[in-house]
Coordinates of C-alpha atoms in Angstrom, one line a residue:
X1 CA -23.1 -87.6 48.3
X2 CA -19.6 -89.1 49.5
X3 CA -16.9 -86.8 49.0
X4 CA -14.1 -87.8 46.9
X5 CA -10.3 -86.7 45.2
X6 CA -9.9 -85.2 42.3
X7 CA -6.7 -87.5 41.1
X8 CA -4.2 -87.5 37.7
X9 CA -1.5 -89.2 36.4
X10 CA 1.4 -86.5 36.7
X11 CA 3.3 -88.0 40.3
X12 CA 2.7 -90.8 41.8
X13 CA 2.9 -91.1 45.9
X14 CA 2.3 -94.4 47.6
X15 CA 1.3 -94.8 50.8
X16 CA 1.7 -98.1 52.6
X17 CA 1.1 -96.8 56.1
X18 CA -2.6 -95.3 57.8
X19 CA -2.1 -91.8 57.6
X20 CA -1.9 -89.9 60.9
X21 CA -4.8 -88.7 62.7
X22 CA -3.5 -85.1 62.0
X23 CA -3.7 -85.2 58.3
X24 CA -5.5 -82.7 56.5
X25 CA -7.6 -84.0 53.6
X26 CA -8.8 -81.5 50.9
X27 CA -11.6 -82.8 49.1
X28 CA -14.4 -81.9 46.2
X29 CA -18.0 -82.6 47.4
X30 CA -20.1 -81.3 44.5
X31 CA -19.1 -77.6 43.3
X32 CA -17.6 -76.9 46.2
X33 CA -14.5 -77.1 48.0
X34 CA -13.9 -77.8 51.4
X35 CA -11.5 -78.8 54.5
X36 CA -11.6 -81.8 56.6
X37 CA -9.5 -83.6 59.1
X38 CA -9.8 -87.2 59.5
X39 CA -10.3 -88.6 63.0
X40 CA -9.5 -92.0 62.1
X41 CA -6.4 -93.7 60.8
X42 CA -7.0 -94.5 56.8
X43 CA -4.8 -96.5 54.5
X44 CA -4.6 -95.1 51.3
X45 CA -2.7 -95.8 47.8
X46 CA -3.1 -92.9 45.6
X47 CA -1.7 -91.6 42.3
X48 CA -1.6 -87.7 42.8
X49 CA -0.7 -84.8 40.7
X50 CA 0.8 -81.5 41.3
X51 CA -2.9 -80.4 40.4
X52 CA -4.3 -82.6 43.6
X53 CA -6.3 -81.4 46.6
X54 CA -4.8 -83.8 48.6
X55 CA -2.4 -82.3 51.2
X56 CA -0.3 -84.2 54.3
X57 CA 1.5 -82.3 56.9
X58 CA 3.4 -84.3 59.7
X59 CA 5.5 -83.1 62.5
X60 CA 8.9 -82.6 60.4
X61 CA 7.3 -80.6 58.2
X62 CA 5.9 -78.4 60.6
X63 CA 9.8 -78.4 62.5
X64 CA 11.0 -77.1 59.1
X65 CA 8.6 -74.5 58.4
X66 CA 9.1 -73.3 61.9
X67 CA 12.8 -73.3 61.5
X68 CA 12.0 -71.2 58.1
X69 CA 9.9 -68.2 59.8
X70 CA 12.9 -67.9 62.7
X71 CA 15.7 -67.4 60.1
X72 CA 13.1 -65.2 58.4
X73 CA 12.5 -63.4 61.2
X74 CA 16.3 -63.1 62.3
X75 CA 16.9 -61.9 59.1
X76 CA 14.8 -59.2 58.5
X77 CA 16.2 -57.9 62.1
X78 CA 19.1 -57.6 61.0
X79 CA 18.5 -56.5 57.7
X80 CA 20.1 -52.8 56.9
X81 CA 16.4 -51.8 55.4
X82 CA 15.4 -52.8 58.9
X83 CA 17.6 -49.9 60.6
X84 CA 15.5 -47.2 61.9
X85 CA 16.2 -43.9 60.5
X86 CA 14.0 -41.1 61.8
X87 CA 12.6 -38.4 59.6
X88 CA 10.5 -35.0 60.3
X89 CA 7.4 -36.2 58.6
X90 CA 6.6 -39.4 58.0
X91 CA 4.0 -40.0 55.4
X92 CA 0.7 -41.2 56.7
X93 CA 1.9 -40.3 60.2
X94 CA 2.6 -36.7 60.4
X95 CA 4.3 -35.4 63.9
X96 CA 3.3 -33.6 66.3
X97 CA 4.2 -29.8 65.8
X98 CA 6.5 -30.3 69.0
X99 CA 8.3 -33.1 67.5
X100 CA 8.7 -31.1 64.2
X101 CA 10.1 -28.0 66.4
X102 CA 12.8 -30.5 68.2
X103 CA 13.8 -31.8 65.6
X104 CA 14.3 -28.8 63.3
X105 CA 15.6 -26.8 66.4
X106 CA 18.5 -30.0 66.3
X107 CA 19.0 -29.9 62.7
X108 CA 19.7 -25.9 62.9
X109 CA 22.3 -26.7 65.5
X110 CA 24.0 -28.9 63.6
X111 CA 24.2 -26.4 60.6
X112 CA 25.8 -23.7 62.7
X113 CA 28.1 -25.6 63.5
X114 CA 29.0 -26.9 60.4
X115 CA 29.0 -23.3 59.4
X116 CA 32.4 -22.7 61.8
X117 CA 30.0 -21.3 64.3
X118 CA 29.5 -21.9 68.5
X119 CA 25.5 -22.6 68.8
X120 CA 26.3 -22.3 72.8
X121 CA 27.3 -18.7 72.6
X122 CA 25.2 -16.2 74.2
X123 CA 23.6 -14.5 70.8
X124 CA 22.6 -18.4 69.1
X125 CA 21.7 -19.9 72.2
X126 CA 17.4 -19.6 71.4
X127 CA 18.7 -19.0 67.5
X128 CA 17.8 -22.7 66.3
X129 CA 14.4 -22.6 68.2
X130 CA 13.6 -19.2 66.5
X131 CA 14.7 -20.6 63.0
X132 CA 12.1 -23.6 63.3
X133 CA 9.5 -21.6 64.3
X134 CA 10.3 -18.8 62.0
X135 CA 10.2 -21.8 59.0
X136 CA 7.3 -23.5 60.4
X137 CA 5.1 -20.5 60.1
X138 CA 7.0 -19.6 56.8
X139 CA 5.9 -23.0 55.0
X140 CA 2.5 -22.8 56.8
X141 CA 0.2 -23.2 53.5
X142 CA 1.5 -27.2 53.2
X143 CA -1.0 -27.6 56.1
X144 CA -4.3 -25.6 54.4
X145 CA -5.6 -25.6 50.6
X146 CA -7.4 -23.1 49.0
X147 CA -10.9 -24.7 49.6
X148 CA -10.2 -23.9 53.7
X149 CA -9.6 -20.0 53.1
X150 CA -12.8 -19.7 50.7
X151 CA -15.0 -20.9 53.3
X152 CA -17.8 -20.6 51.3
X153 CA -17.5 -17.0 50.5
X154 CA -18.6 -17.6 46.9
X155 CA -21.7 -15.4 45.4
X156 CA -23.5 -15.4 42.5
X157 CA -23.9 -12.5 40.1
X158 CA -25.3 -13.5 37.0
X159 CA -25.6 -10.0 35.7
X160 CA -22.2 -8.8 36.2
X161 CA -20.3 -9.7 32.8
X162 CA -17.0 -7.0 33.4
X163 CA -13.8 -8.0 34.3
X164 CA -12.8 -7.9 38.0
X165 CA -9.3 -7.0 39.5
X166 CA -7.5 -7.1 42.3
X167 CA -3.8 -5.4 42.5
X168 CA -0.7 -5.5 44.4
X169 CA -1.3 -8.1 46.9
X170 CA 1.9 -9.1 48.5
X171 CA 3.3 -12.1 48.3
X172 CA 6.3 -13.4 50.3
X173 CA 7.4 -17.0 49.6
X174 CA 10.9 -19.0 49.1
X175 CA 12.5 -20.4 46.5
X176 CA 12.7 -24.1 46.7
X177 CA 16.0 -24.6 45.1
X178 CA 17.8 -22.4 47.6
X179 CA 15.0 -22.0 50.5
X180 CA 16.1 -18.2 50.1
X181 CA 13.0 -15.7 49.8
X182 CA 11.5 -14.5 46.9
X183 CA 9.2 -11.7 47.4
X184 CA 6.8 -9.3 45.1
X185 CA 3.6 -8.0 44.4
X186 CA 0.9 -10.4 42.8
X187 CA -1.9 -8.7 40.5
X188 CA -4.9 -10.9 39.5
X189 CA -7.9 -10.4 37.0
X190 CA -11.0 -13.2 35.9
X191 CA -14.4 -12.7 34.4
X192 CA -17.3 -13.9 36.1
X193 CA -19.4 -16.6 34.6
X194 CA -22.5 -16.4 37.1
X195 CA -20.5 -16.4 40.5
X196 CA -17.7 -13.8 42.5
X197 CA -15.5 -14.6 44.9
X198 CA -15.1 -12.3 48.0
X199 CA -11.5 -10.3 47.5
X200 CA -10.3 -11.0 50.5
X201 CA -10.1 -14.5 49.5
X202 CA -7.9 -14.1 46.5
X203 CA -5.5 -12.1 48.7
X204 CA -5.6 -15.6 50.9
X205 CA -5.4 -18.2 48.2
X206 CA -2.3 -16.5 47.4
X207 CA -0.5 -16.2 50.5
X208 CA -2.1 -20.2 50.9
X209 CA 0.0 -21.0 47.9
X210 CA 3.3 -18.5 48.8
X211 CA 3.7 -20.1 52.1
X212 CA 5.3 -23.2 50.7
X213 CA 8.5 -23.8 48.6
X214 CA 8.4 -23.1 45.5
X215 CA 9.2 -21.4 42.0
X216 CA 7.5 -18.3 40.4
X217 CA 6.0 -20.0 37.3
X218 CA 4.0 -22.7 39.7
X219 CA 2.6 -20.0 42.2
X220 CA 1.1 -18.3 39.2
X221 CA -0.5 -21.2 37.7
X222 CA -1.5 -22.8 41.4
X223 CA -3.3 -19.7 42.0
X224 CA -4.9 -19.6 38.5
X225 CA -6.3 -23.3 39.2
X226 CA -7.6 -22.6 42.3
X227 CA -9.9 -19.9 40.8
X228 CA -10.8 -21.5 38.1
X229 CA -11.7 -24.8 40.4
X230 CA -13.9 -22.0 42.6
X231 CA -15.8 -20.1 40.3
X232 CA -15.2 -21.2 37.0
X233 CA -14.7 -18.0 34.8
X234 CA -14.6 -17.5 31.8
X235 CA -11.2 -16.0 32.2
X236 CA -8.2 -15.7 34.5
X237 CA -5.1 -13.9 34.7
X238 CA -2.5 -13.8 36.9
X239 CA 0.8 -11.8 37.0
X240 CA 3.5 -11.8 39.6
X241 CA 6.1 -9.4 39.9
X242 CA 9.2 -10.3 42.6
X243 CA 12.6 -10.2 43.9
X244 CA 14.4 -13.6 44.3
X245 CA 17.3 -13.2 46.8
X246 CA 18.8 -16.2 45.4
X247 CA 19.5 -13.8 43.0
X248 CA 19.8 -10.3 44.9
X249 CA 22.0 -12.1 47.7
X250 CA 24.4 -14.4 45.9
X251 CA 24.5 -12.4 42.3
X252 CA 23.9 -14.0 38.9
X253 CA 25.7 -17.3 39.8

């Protein structure tokens, strides 16, 4: 079947000259749509709409859309969204742990001197490098999750009904509104409902959960979730008792 235009009676174009060998010609052949470029020179007079798949490009227009992508392009590079501006962790690509301790070990610096203090005297020299390692291992649990320290170490017990507890674990974490610590004693209870967990890992789910920033209420219900999401019980509890030195150090601000 010859191909031909789909054509209406919204704009009207006349053409009095062939059209270039490099036009490109849209065109219907039955249900489908396809792309060809004539390789001969074709006079045409045509009424086309803003609906039609008729399409010509010629050399200006390709100068001017050209022209478009460099001031696009210059643009954009000088753009202030454009400027780079470098952060510890960049989502999707997280640093290396030595880039992470450089950096940090820099940002300390620059806090101790903000501070009125001389990071170049004898007693601060390795202070910033001892900081970022010190905080590193302090926020360690942002880099594990509950399922890692279970490790499978899940049982089942269908017979035992009773309540199980496990007391004074210690917890040591920081509050997120003042990275100051907070630390205590953390007592948990749940009810089997066919399965156990080995102690041990409760003991580790919570120091998973305490090595991060955060505030006492979410740490008790973080470690609540993770136990339920375990071993589904038929009941939970979860009581932390601690010492916020936001609070010990500063006073009741």
């Amino acid at each position: 079947a010859s191909p031909h235009l789909h054509l209406s009676h919204h704009r009207i174009h006349q053409f009095d000259k062939p059209i270039p060998t490099t036009t490109t010609i849209v065109h219907c052949e039955g249900s489908s749509n396809t792309m060809s470029s004539e390789a001969n020179s074709v006079p045409l007079a045509a009424e086309v709409s803003s609906e039609s798949t008729l399409s010509i490009k010629n050399d200006k227009d390709e100068e001017l859309e050209a022209s478009k992508k460099r001031k696009l392009a210059s643009d954009a590079s000088t753009s202030p969204s454009s400027s780079s501006t470098e952060y510890c962790h960049k989502v999707g690509e997280p640093d290396s742990e030595a880039d992470k301790l450089a950096q940090m070990t820099s940002a300390c610096q620059t806090i101790l001197k903000c501070i009125g203090e001389d990071p170049d005297r004898e007693g601060l020299l390795k202070t910033p490098e001892r900081w970022a390692k010190a905080l590193l291992f302090m926020t360690s649990g942002y880099s594990l999750g509950p399922e890692q320290v279970i490790n499978d170490a899940v049982f089942s017990a269908d017979s035992h009904k009773e309540i199980v507890v496990v007391k004074n674990i210690d917890i040591h974490s920081m509050c997120e509104h003042h990275m100051l610590p907070f630390t205590g004693v953390i007592h948990v209870g749940y009810i089997p409902n066919g399965k156990i967990i080995g102690l041990s890992k409760i003991a580790r789910i919570a120091d998973v959960f305490s090595r991060r920033l955060q505030v006492q209420e979410r740490l008790t219900r973080e470690i609540v979730d993770a136990l339920e999401e375990a071993i589904q019980p038929m009941g939970v509890g979860v009581v932390i008792e601690s010492s916020h030195f936001c609070m010990v150090m500063r006073g009741v601000q």
